[in-house]
XYZ file of N, CA, C and O in Angstrom:
716
model
N -12.334 -5.201 -12.575
C -12.372 -6.576 -13.025
C -11.821 -7.461 -11.911
O -10.739 -7.205 -11.393
N -12.528 -8.504 -11.563
C -12.089 -9.357 -10.450
C -10.844 -10.164 -10.771
O -10.188 -10.680 -9.880
N -10.504 -10.315 -12.049
C -9.290 -11.045 -12.423
C -8.043 -10.161 -12.352
O -6.930 -10.647 -12.456
N -8.247 -8.871 -12.213
C -7.116 -7.939 -12.176
C -6.396 -8.031 -10.831
O -7.006 -8.243 -9.789
N -5.125 -7.848 -10.882
C -4.297 -7.889 -9.686
C -4.330 -6.535 -8.978
O -4.275 -5.485 -9.621
N -4.424 -6.563 -7.635
C -4.342 -5.310 -6.871
C -3.019 -4.620 -7.127
O -2.938 -3.395 -7.214
N -1.974 -5.412 -7.262
C -0.636 -4.871 -7.517
C -0.650 -4.034 -8.801
O -0.104 -2.934 -8.847
N -1.286 -4.544 -9.845
C -1.362 -3.818 -11.112
C -2.254 -2.584 -10.978
O -1.924 -1.522 -11.504
N -3.357 -2.705 -10.268
C -4.262 -1.564 -10.105
C -3.566 -0.427 -9.354
O -3.686 0.744 -9.738
N -2.836 -0.759 -8.299
C -2.099 0.275 -7.574
C -1.047 0.914 -8.473
O -0.869 2.126 -8.471
N -0.357 0.081 -9.239
C 0.695 0.594 -10.107
C 0.176 1.490 -11.217
O 0.778 2.511 -11.533
N -0.954 1.115 -11.822
C -1.509 1.912 -12.920
C -1.962 3.288 -12.440
O -1.800 4.268 -13.139
N -2.529 3.342 -11.258
C -3.070 4.611 -10.760
C -2.081 5.372 -9.886
O -2.303 6.545 -9.590
N -1.009 4.698 -9.458
C -0.057 5.343 -8.558
C -0.693 5.649 -7.211
O -0.252 6.537 -6.499
N -1.729 4.903 -6.872
C -2.448 5.125 -5.615
C -1.933 4.199 -4.528
O -1.708 3.022 -4.770
N -1.799 4.760 -3.343
C -1.377 3.971 -2.198
C -2.605 3.440 -1.482
O -3.665 4.068 -1.509
N -2.482 2.298 -0.817
C -3.626 1.758 -0.085
C -4.048 2.690 1.061
O -3.239 3.441 1.600
N -5.317 2.609 1.423
C -5.862 3.495 2.451
C -5.222 3.307 3.815
O -5.218 4.227 4.632
N -4.666 2.135 4.075
C -4.097 1.910 5.401
C -2.961 2.894 5.704
O -2.714 3.216 6.864
N -2.296 3.409 4.686
C -1.225 4.380 4.919
C -1.816 5.661 5.519
O -1.284 6.210 6.484
N -2.942 6.117 4.962
C -3.603 7.301 5.516
C -4.152 7.012 6.915
O -4.090 7.874 7.798
N -4.676 5.817 7.114
C -5.219 5.440 8.435
C -4.124 5.466 9.496
O -4.330 6.006 10.594
N -2.974 4.904 9.180
C -1.863 4.895 10.137
C -1.408 6.319 10.437
O -1.178 6.687 11.589
N -1.314 7.133 9.402
C -0.899 8.526 9.585
C -1.885 9.283 10.478
O -1.481 10.035 11.368
N -3.174 9.067 10.257
C -4.185 9.721 11.092
C -4.100 9.257 12.549
O -4.262 10.058 13.473
N -3.832 7.983 12.761
C -3.679 7.473 14.127
C -2.479 8.123 14.819
O -2.553 8.484 16.003
N -1.388 8.275 14.091
C -0.198 8.903 14.672
C -0.480 10.374 15.001
O -0.100 10.870 16.060
N -1.196 11.069 14.096
C -1.564 12.469 14.371
C -2.456 12.560 15.606
O -2.291 13.453 16.438
N -3.399 11.634 15.732
C -4.285 11.619 16.892
C -3.485 11.391 18.175
O -3.702 12.054 19.187
N -2.538 10.470 18.107
C -1.680 10.196 19.261
C -0.894 11.445 19.656
O -0.826 11.811 20.819
N -0.310 12.123 18.672
C 0.447 13.348 18.958
C -0.461 14.409 19.592
O -0.080 15.076 20.544
N -1.664 14.551 19.041
C -2.584 15.557 19.547
C -3.020 15.233 20.979
O -3.018 16.112 21.847
N -3.387 13.988 21.243
C -3.825 13.634 22.595
C -2.675 13.707 23.594
O -2.885 14.059 24.744
N -1.466 13.418 23.140
C -0.306 13.497 24.033
C -0.002 14.924 24.440
O 0.542 15.170 25.519
N -0.359 15.871 23.591
C -0.033 17.271 23.872
C -1.148 18.000 24.622
O -1.006 19.173 24.939
N -2.239 17.303 24.907
C -3.339 17.939 25.635
C -2.951 18.230 27.084
O -2.026 17.637 27.625
N -3.718 19.091 27.701
C -3.553 19.424 29.105
C -3.752 18.161 29.941
O -4.616 17.340 29.651
N -2.958 18.010 30.993
C -3.045 16.824 31.844
C -4.404 16.656 32.501
O -4.756 15.560 32.932
N -5.184 17.721 32.592
C -6.511 17.659 33.208
C -7.581 17.171 32.226
O -8.711 16.904 32.628
N -7.230 17.053 30.967
C -8.184 16.651 29.932
C -8.594 15.185 30.107
O -7.779 14.321 30.441
N -9.855 14.910 29.855
C -10.373 13.550 29.956
C -9.726 12.632 28.905
O -9.400 11.477 29.184
N -9.520 13.166 27.718
C -8.892 12.383 26.643
C -7.448 12.036 27.009
O -6.994 10.902 26.805
N -6.737 12.992 27.577
C -5.359 12.741 28.014
C -5.332 11.691 29.127
O -4.469 10.815 29.163
N -6.316 11.756 30.028
C -6.415 10.758 31.099
C -6.656 9.363 30.512
O -6.083 8.378 30.985
N -7.479 9.295 29.466
C -7.738 8.002 28.818
C -6.465 7.464 28.164
O -6.182 6.260 28.232
N -5.679 8.356 27.557
C -4.412 7.935 26.963
C -3.463 7.411 28.039
O -2.838 6.352 27.867
N -3.366 8.128 29.131
C -2.490 7.681 30.227
C -2.925 6.315 30.747
O -2.093 5.471 31.090
N -4.228 6.095 30.804
C -4.752 4.800 31.262
C -4.395 3.690 30.262
O -4.033 2.584 30.649
N -4.487 4.007 28.971
C -4.063 3.061 27.922
C -2.607 2.656 28.142
O -2.264 1.478 28.082
N -1.776 3.645 28.408
C -0.344 3.403 28.605
C -0.111 2.605 29.885
O 0.625 1.617 29.885
N -0.761 3.016 30.970
C -0.568 2.349 32.260
C -0.997 0.879 32.206
O -0.311 0.004 32.730
N -2.119 0.624 31.523
C -2.633 -0.753 31.447
C -1.992 -1.557 30.312
O -2.320 -2.722 30.117
N -1.115 -0.881 29.565
C -0.416 -1.549 28.462
C -1.417 -2.140 27.459
O -1.294 -3.289 27.046
N -2.397 -1.327 27.064
C -3.462 -1.790 26.168
C -3.046 -1.734 24.701
O -2.069 -1.079 24.320
N -3.808 -2.421 23.901
C -3.475 -2.662 22.494
C -3.293 -1.389 21.669
O -2.352 -1.291 20.888
N -4.202 -0.409 21.816
C -4.125 0.764 20.950
C -2.791 1.473 21.097
O -2.106 1.752 20.115
N -2.396 1.755 22.317
C -1.125 2.450 22.523
C 0.050 1.591 22.061
O 0.973 2.088 21.409
N 0.032 0.316 22.382
C 1.134 -0.565 21.958
C 1.269 -0.593 20.441
O 2.374 -0.599 19.902
N 0.129 -0.596 19.764
C 0.154 -0.599 18.294
C 0.724 0.707 17.764
O 1.582 0.704 16.870
N 0.266 1.830 18.309
C 0.782 3.136 17.872
C 2.279 3.225 18.142
O 3.055 3.670 17.297
N 2.691 2.787 19.314
C 4.113 2.818 19.668
C 4.920 1.982 18.672
O 5.958 2.427 18.180
N 4.429 0.800 18.336
C 5.127 -0.065 17.374
C 5.196 0.577 15.995
O 6.232 0.534 15.327
N 4.079 1.171 15.563
C 4.054 1.814 14.241
C 5.041 2.972 14.168
O 5.782 3.107 13.190
N 5.043 3.790 15.197
C 5.947 4.948 15.188
C 7.403 4.497 15.184
O 8.200 4.992 14.392
N 7.753 3.583 16.063
C 9.156 3.160 16.132
C 9.572 2.390 14.884
O 10.730 2.428 14.493
N 8.620 1.752 14.237
C 8.944 0.986 13.032
C 9.087 1.880 11.796
O 9.972 1.669 10.983
N 8.208 2.885 11.667
C 8.145 3.656 10.428
C 8.670 5.076 10.518
O 8.665 5.800 9.541
N 9.126 5.489 11.676
C 9.654 6.846 11.806
C 11.090 6.763 12.316
O 11.330 6.522 13.491
N 12.031 6.941 11.406
C 13.453 6.823 11.747
C 13.902 7.823 12.804
O 14.870 7.586 13.521
N 13.209 8.952 12.913
C 13.634 9.991 13.857
C 13.425 9.571 15.310
O 13.924 10.216 16.213
N 12.697 8.486 15.556
C 12.443 8.059 16.939
C 13.482 7.063 17.435
O 13.431 6.658 18.591
N 14.423 6.681 16.617
C 15.371 5.631 17.013
C 16.341 6.073 18.114
O 16.883 5.237 18.820
N 16.545 7.372 18.271
C 17.500 7.855 19.283
C 16.846 8.301 20.581
O 17.471 8.974 21.396
N 15.583 7.953 20.780
C 14.889 8.368 21.999
C 15.404 7.545 23.170
O 15.387 6.323 23.126
N 15.854 8.223 24.218
C 16.279 7.459 25.400
C 15.046 6.854 26.073
O 14.032 7.512 26.241
N 15.114 5.595 26.437
C 14.003 4.917 27.096
C 14.115 5.103 28.600
O 15.190 5.043 29.173
N 12.999 5.338 29.211
C 12.916 5.615 30.632
C 12.057 4.535 31.270
O 11.303 3.863 30.590
N 12.130 4.389 32.562
C 11.308 3.386 33.238
C 9.836 3.793 33.276
O 8.971 2.965 33.449
N 9.554 5.064 33.068
C 8.181 5.547 33.089
C 7.549 5.406 31.701
O 8.001 6.030 30.742
N 6.494 4.608 31.603
C 5.803 4.429 30.324
C 5.209 5.726 29.823
O 5.235 6.015 28.628
N 4.686 6.537 30.734
C 4.090 7.808 30.344
C 5.145 8.746 29.790
O 4.940 9.400 28.772
N 6.297 8.808 30.425
C 7.385 9.653 29.938
C 7.857 9.162 28.567
O 8.096 9.970 27.666
N 7.973 7.857 28.386
C 8.346 7.304 27.077
C 7.335 7.709 26.011
O 7.713 8.046 24.890
N 6.056 7.685 26.359
C 5.014 8.070 25.402
C 5.146 9.540 25.017
O 5.003 9.901 23.853
N 5.443 10.390 25.999
C 5.610 11.822 25.718
C 6.826 12.046 24.822
O 6.761 12.788 23.846
N 7.936 11.373 25.126
C 9.136 11.498 24.291
C 8.865 11.000 22.871
O 9.281 11.617 21.896
N 8.143 9.886 22.771
C 7.814 9.320 21.464
C 6.934 10.282 20.682
O 7.176 10.547 19.504
N 5.934 10.840 21.339
C 5.024 11.777 20.700
C 5.756 13.031 20.228
O 5.524 13.514 19.125
N 6.645 13.558 21.065
C 7.380 14.773 20.710
C 8.321 14.552 19.535
O 8.563 15.456 18.743
N 8.869 13.368 19.407
C 9.890 13.139 18.390
C 9.338 12.647 17.051
O 10.001 12.775 16.038
N 8.133 12.085 17.058
C 7.640 11.505 15.803
C 7.042 12.575 14.902
O 6.581 13.605 15.352
N 7.075 12.286 13.634
C 6.508 13.190 12.644
C 5.584 12.384 11.738
O 6.048 11.497 11.026
N 4.276 12.678 11.736
C 3.371 11.935 10.863
C 3.758 11.987 9.394
O 3.610 11.017 8.669
N 4.309 13.128 8.946
C 4.675 13.223 7.534
C 5.873 12.324 7.214
O 5.922 11.705 6.156
N 6.838 12.227 8.138
C 7.980 11.331 7.923
C 7.503 9.894 7.927
O 7.890 9.088 7.078
N 6.630 9.562 8.869
C 6.088 8.210 8.931
C 5.358 7.873 7.636
O 5.507 6.777 7.102
N 4.559 8.809 7.141
C 3.805 8.575 5.909
C 4.757 8.394 4.727
O 4.564 7.495 3.902
N 5.790 9.222 4.650
C 6.772 9.083 3.568
C 7.473 7.730 3.640
O 7.679 7.079 2.623
N 7.830 7.306 4.848
C 8.477 5.996 5.017
C 7.537 4.868 4.629
O 7.948 3.907 3.982
N 6.273 4.964 5.035
C 5.288 3.945 4.668
C 5.133 3.863 3.149
O 5.064 2.773 2.579
N 5.067 5.014 2.497
C 4.939 5.033 1.038
C 6.164 4.418 0.378
O 6.053 3.673 -0.593
N 7.329 4.725 0.894
C 8.553 4.164 0.345
C 8.581 2.641 0.522
O 8.925 1.903 -0.411
N 8.223 2.184 1.712
C 8.186 0.741 1.976
C 7.169 0.069 1.059
O 7.429 -0.984 0.481
N 5.986 0.697 0.905
C 4.968 0.121 0.036
C 5.442 0.070 -1.412
O 5.252 -0.936 -2.096
N 6.064 1.149 -1.885
C 6.556 1.176 -3.275
C 7.579 0.071 -3.518
O 7.540 -0.596 -4.556
N 8.484 -0.128 -2.581
C 9.479 -1.198 -2.716
C 8.820 -2.569 -2.685
O 9.185 -3.459 -3.451
N 7.843 -2.732 -1.813
C 7.109 -3.988 -1.729
C 6.324 -4.232 -3.013
O 6.256 -5.359 -3.516
N 5.718 -3.172 -3.555
C 4.976 -3.263 -4.815
C 5.893 -3.750 -5.925
O 5.538 -4.664 -6.676
N 7.080 -3.169 -6.022
C 8.019 -3.563 -7.067
C 8.454 -5.021 -6.903
O 8.531 -5.765 -7.885
N 8.694 -5.446 -5.677
C 9.067 -6.841 -5.421
C 7.940 -7.786 -5.817
O 8.175 -8.820 -6.444
N 6.708 -7.434 -5.445
C 5.547 -8.265 -5.799
C 5.362 -8.326 -7.301
O 5.052 -9.380 -7.860
N 5.566 -7.214 -7.949
C 5.430 -7.136 -9.400
C 6.438 -8.064 -10.081
O 6.078 -8.840 -10.963
N 7.661 -8.014 -9.645
C 8.706 -8.838 -10.256
C 8.556 -10.320 -9.920
O 9.026 -11.167 -10.678
N 7.903 -10.640 -8.805
C 7.740 -12.038 -8.398
C 6.500 -12.692 -9.005
O 6.368 -13.907 -8.978
N 5.598 -11.900 -9.562
C 4.327 -12.429 -10.053
C 4.453 -12.977 -11.478
O 4.853 -12.258 -12.396
N 4.065 -14.228 -11.645
C 4.067 -14.807 -13.003
C 2.928 -14.214 -13.824
O 3.062 -14.023 -15.023
N 1.805 -13.938 -13.189
C 0.656 -13.351 -13.891
C 1.019 -11.988 -14.477
O 0.559 -11.618 -15.543
N 1.866 -11.255 -13.785
C 2.199 -9.899 -14.216
C 3.542 -9.814 -14.938
O 4.165 -8.761 -14.951
N 3.963 -10.894 -15.556
C 5.263 -10.863 -16.243
C 5.268 -9.844 -17.380
O 6.238 -9.122 -17.573
N 4.177 -9.758 -18.161
C 4.103 -8.755 -19.225
C 4.035 -7.360 -18.613
O 4.737 -6.442 -19.046
N 3.208 -7.212 -17.601
C 3.030 -5.906 -16.957
C 4.354 -5.374 -16.420
O 4.654 -4.190 -16.546
N 5.159 -6.246 -15.844
C 6.435 -5.794 -15.277
C 7.390 -5.296 -16.363
O 8.313 -4.546 -16.069
N 7.130 -5.677 -17.606
C 7.974 -5.189 -18.713
C 7.534 -3.817 -19.206
O 8.340 -3.068 -19.748
N 6.240 -3.488 -19.037
C 5.744 -2.203 -19.529
C 5.600 -1.165 -18.419
O 5.374 0.009 -18.689
N 5.723 -1.607 -17.185
C 5.550 -0.696 -16.054
C 6.848 -0.606 -15.275
O 7.334 -1.591 -14.743
N 7.413 0.579 -15.215
C 8.696 0.744 -14.538
C 8.610 1.551 -13.250
O 9.426 1.375 -12.363
N 7.630 2.436 -13.163
C 7.541 3.298 -11.986
C 6.137 3.283 -11.413
O 5.161 3.051 -12.120
N 6.051 3.548 -10.134
C 4.783 3.585 -9.421
C 4.201 4.980 -9.596
O 4.490 5.894 -8.816
N 3.382 5.162 -10.633
C 2.793 6.465 -10.907
C 1.575 6.320 -11.803
O 1.358 5.272 -12.414
N 0.784 7.368 -11.851
C -0.406 7.440 -12.701
C 0.016 7.273 -14.153
O 0.953 7.922 -14.614
N -0.694 6.410 -14.870
C -0.391 6.198 -16.284
C -1.176 7.185 -17.144
O -2.369 7.393 -16.937
N -0.515 7.764 -18.117
C -1.112 8.814 -18.957
C -2.324 8.325 -19.750
O -3.257 9.076 -19.977
N -2.332 7.053 -20.145
C -3.458 6.562 -20.943
C -4.770 6.606 -20.145
O -5.858 6.602 -20.724
N -4.694 6.685 -18.834
C -5.902 6.750 -18.009
C -6.621 8.089 -18.145
O -7.759 8.234 -17.713
N -5.949 9.063 -18.775
C -6.571 10.367 -19.010
C -7.417 10.381 -20.288
O -8.076 11.378 -20.571
N -7.413 9.284 -21.049
C -8.204 9.186 -22.274
C -9.684 9.251 -21.909
O -10.127 8.601 -20.957
N -10.443 10.037 -22.670
C -11.846 10.270 -22.336
C -12.723 9.023 -22.488
O -13.652 8.821 -21.713
N -12.447 8.195 -23.471
C -13.321 7.048 -23.737
C -13.053 5.902 -22.770
O -11.966 5.347 -22.725
N -14.084 5.556 -22.010
C -13.966 4.497 -21.007
C -13.546 3.171 -21.628
O -12.672 2.478 -21.105
N -14.162 2.780 -22.741
C -13.851 1.483 -23.357
C -12.391 1.397 -23.791
O -11.781 0.337 -23.705
N -11.841 2.500 -24.240
C -10.421 2.511 -24.629
C -9.533 2.301 -23.411
O -8.600 1.503 -23.441
N -9.824 3.028 -22.341
C -9.048 2.869 -21.101
C -9.145 1.446 -20.572
O -8.148 0.843 -20.169
N -10.356 0.908 -20.574
C -10.560 -0.437 -20.048
C -9.787 -1.464 -20.867
O -9.127 -2.346 -20.310
N -9.828 -1.346 -22.188
C -9.133 -2.307 -23.044
C -7.625 -2.277 -22.818
O -6.984 -3.321 -22.693
N -7.066 -1.091 -22.744
C -5.623 -0.976 -22.516
C -5.273 -1.522 -21.131
O -4.301 -2.269 -20.970
N -6.072 -1.183 -20.144
C -5.829 -1.683 -18.780
C -5.889 -3.205 -18.738
O -5.043 -3.847 -18.107
N -6.882 -3.792 -19.375
C -7.013 -5.250 -19.367
C -5.807 -5.924 -20.013
O -5.314 -6.928 -19.502
N -5.331 -5.364 -21.108
C -4.147 -5.945 -21.759
C -2.911 -5.801 -20.886
O -2.164 -6.756 -20.683
N -2.707 -4.618 -20.345
C -1.516 -4.380 -19.525
C -1.506 -5.224 -18.257
O -0.465 -5.726 -17.852
N -2.671 -5.386 -17.638
C -2.766 -6.057 -16.332
C -3.106 -7.541 -16.440
O -3.343 -8.194 -15.418
N -3.155 -8.073 -17.632
C -3.508 -9.482 -17.860
C -4.860 -9.833 -17.258
O -5.031 -10.872 -16.627
N -5.834 -8.963 -17.469
C -7.192 -9.204 -16.993
C -8.122 -9.368 -18.195
O -9.235 -8.878 -18.212
N -7.661 -10.069 -19.201
C -8.401 -10.257 -20.450
C -8.725 -11.736 -20.638
O -8.375 -12.566 -19.798
N -9.391 -12.043 -21.738
C -9.791 -13.428 -21.990
C -9.015 -14.038 -23.162
O -9.495 -14.971 -23.804
N -7.832 -13.548 -23.419
C -6.998 -14.125 -24.471
C -6.358 -15.411 -23.971
O -6.185 -15.611 -22.769
N -5.996 -16.265 -24.899
C -5.470 -17.587 -24.565
C -4.266 -17.571 -23.642
O -4.119 -18.456 -22.793
N -3.410 -16.582 -23.790
C -2.212 -16.521 -22.949
C -2.596 -16.395 -21.469
O -1.905 -16.900 -20.589
N -3.735 -15.766 -21.199
C -4.193 -15.608 -19.815
C -5.097 -16.758 -19.386
O -4.909 -17.336 -18.319
N -6.099 -17.103 -20.190
C -7.040 -18.157 -19.789
C -6.363 -19.518 -19.695
O -6.802 -20.380 -18.932
N -5.281 -19.706 -20.422
C -4.526 -20.960 -20.333
C -3.901 -21.162 -18.965
O -3.658 -22.302 -18.554
N -3.664 -20.093 -18.254
C -3.118 -20.199 -16.898
C -4.087 -20.932 -15.980
O -3.695 -21.674 -15.097
N -5.409 -20.722 -16.212
C -6.420 -21.317 -15.339
C -6.532 -22.826 -15.531
O -6.987 -23.529 -14.634
N -6.139 -23.300 -16.700
C -6.224 -24.737 -16.992
C -4.849 -25.394 -16.973
O -4.708 -26.531 -17.433
N -3.850 -24.683 -16.496
C -2.463 -25.174 -16.423
C -1.900 -25.578 -17.793
O -1.088 -26.482 -17.898
N -2.351 -24.889 -18.828
C -1.818 -25.113 -20.170
C -0.429 -24.507 -20.235
O -0.236 -23.360 -19.812
N 0.554 -25.258 -20.729
C 1.908 -24.692 -20.828
C 1.903 -23.401 -21.656
O 1.166 -23.280 -22.641
N 2.716 -22.466 -21.264
C 2.754 -21.150 -21.906
C 3.032 -21.248 -23.412
O 2.495 -20.487 -24.199
N 3.847 -22.208 -23.799
C 4.232 -22.344 -25.209
C 3.063 -22.733 -26.116
O 3.117 -22.537 -27.323
N 1.993 -23.298 -25.546
C 0.865 -23.735 -26.382
C -0.420 -22.961 -26.083
O -1.507 -23.383 -26.454
N -0.301 -21.837 -25.460
C -1.472 -20.982 -25.213
C -1.661 -20.069 -26.410
O -1.082 -18.998 -26.500
N -2.478 -20.508 -27.331
C -2.670 -19.766 -28.573
C -3.932 -18.919 -28.533
O -4.895 -19.247 -27.839
N -3.929 -17.897 -29.326
C -5.074 -17.017 -29.451
C -6.135 -17.699 -30.308
O -5.857 -18.162 -31.410
N -7.353 -17.747 -29.817
C -8.433 -18.384 -30.569
C -9.043 -17.429 -31.600
O -9.863 -17.842 -32.404
N -8.646 -16.178 -31.568
C -9.185 -15.187 -32.499
C -8.306 -14.998 -33.742
O -8.755 -14.489 -34.739
N -7.052 -15.420 -33.663
C -6.101 -15.206 -34.762
C -5.957 -16.475 -35.616
O -6.166 -17.578 -35.136
N -5.556 -16.262 -36.833
C -5.224 -17.390 -37.698
C -3.740 -17.699 -37.625
O -3.296 -18.766 -38.020
N -2.958 -16.747 -37.157
C -1.499 -16.894 -37.102
C -1.070 -17.200 -35.667
O -0.722 -16.320 -34.905
N -1.100 -18.451 -35.308
C -0.748 -18.857 -33.941
C 0.651 -19.439 -33.897
O 0.841 -20.616 -33.635
N 1.615 -18.635 -34.168
C 2.998 -19.114 -34.141
C 3.818 -18.293 -33.218
O 3.817 -17.176 -33.091
């Protein structure tokens, strides 16, 4: 549903965004190319990236130093190539991935608590994990529960937000008891 929040969709499924896997794969590729034989063409291309101070290597270096705590004690040398080798040897893609997931989970919780649209959702959702109701076989049942939880429905409390109707007067048009 296009009215659904990405924050709610991630929270309901406990799924992390693909960029976490992409970053992890880039770090693994960097580690692999760094460990190749010096005569390898791929290793030569990496050295050229480092020597010319090009974007790909700078980005990988920033990602590793930002998301992998184990790299904080690496002594820096005047040789960029030596720094790259030290960085490659010390980083761990799994640690980086765990740190990225932790950072994302904390960011998700902050976004959830800051969102006015998800005020109800933040009361029913406490942890970043797969919700059991998603295992229900009937699609319409899952969709209905998801729409209510994520405020992606057409009830007055939600549609009133689009017209700037005060929350206190957003009544349900389907009920007779609007109090």
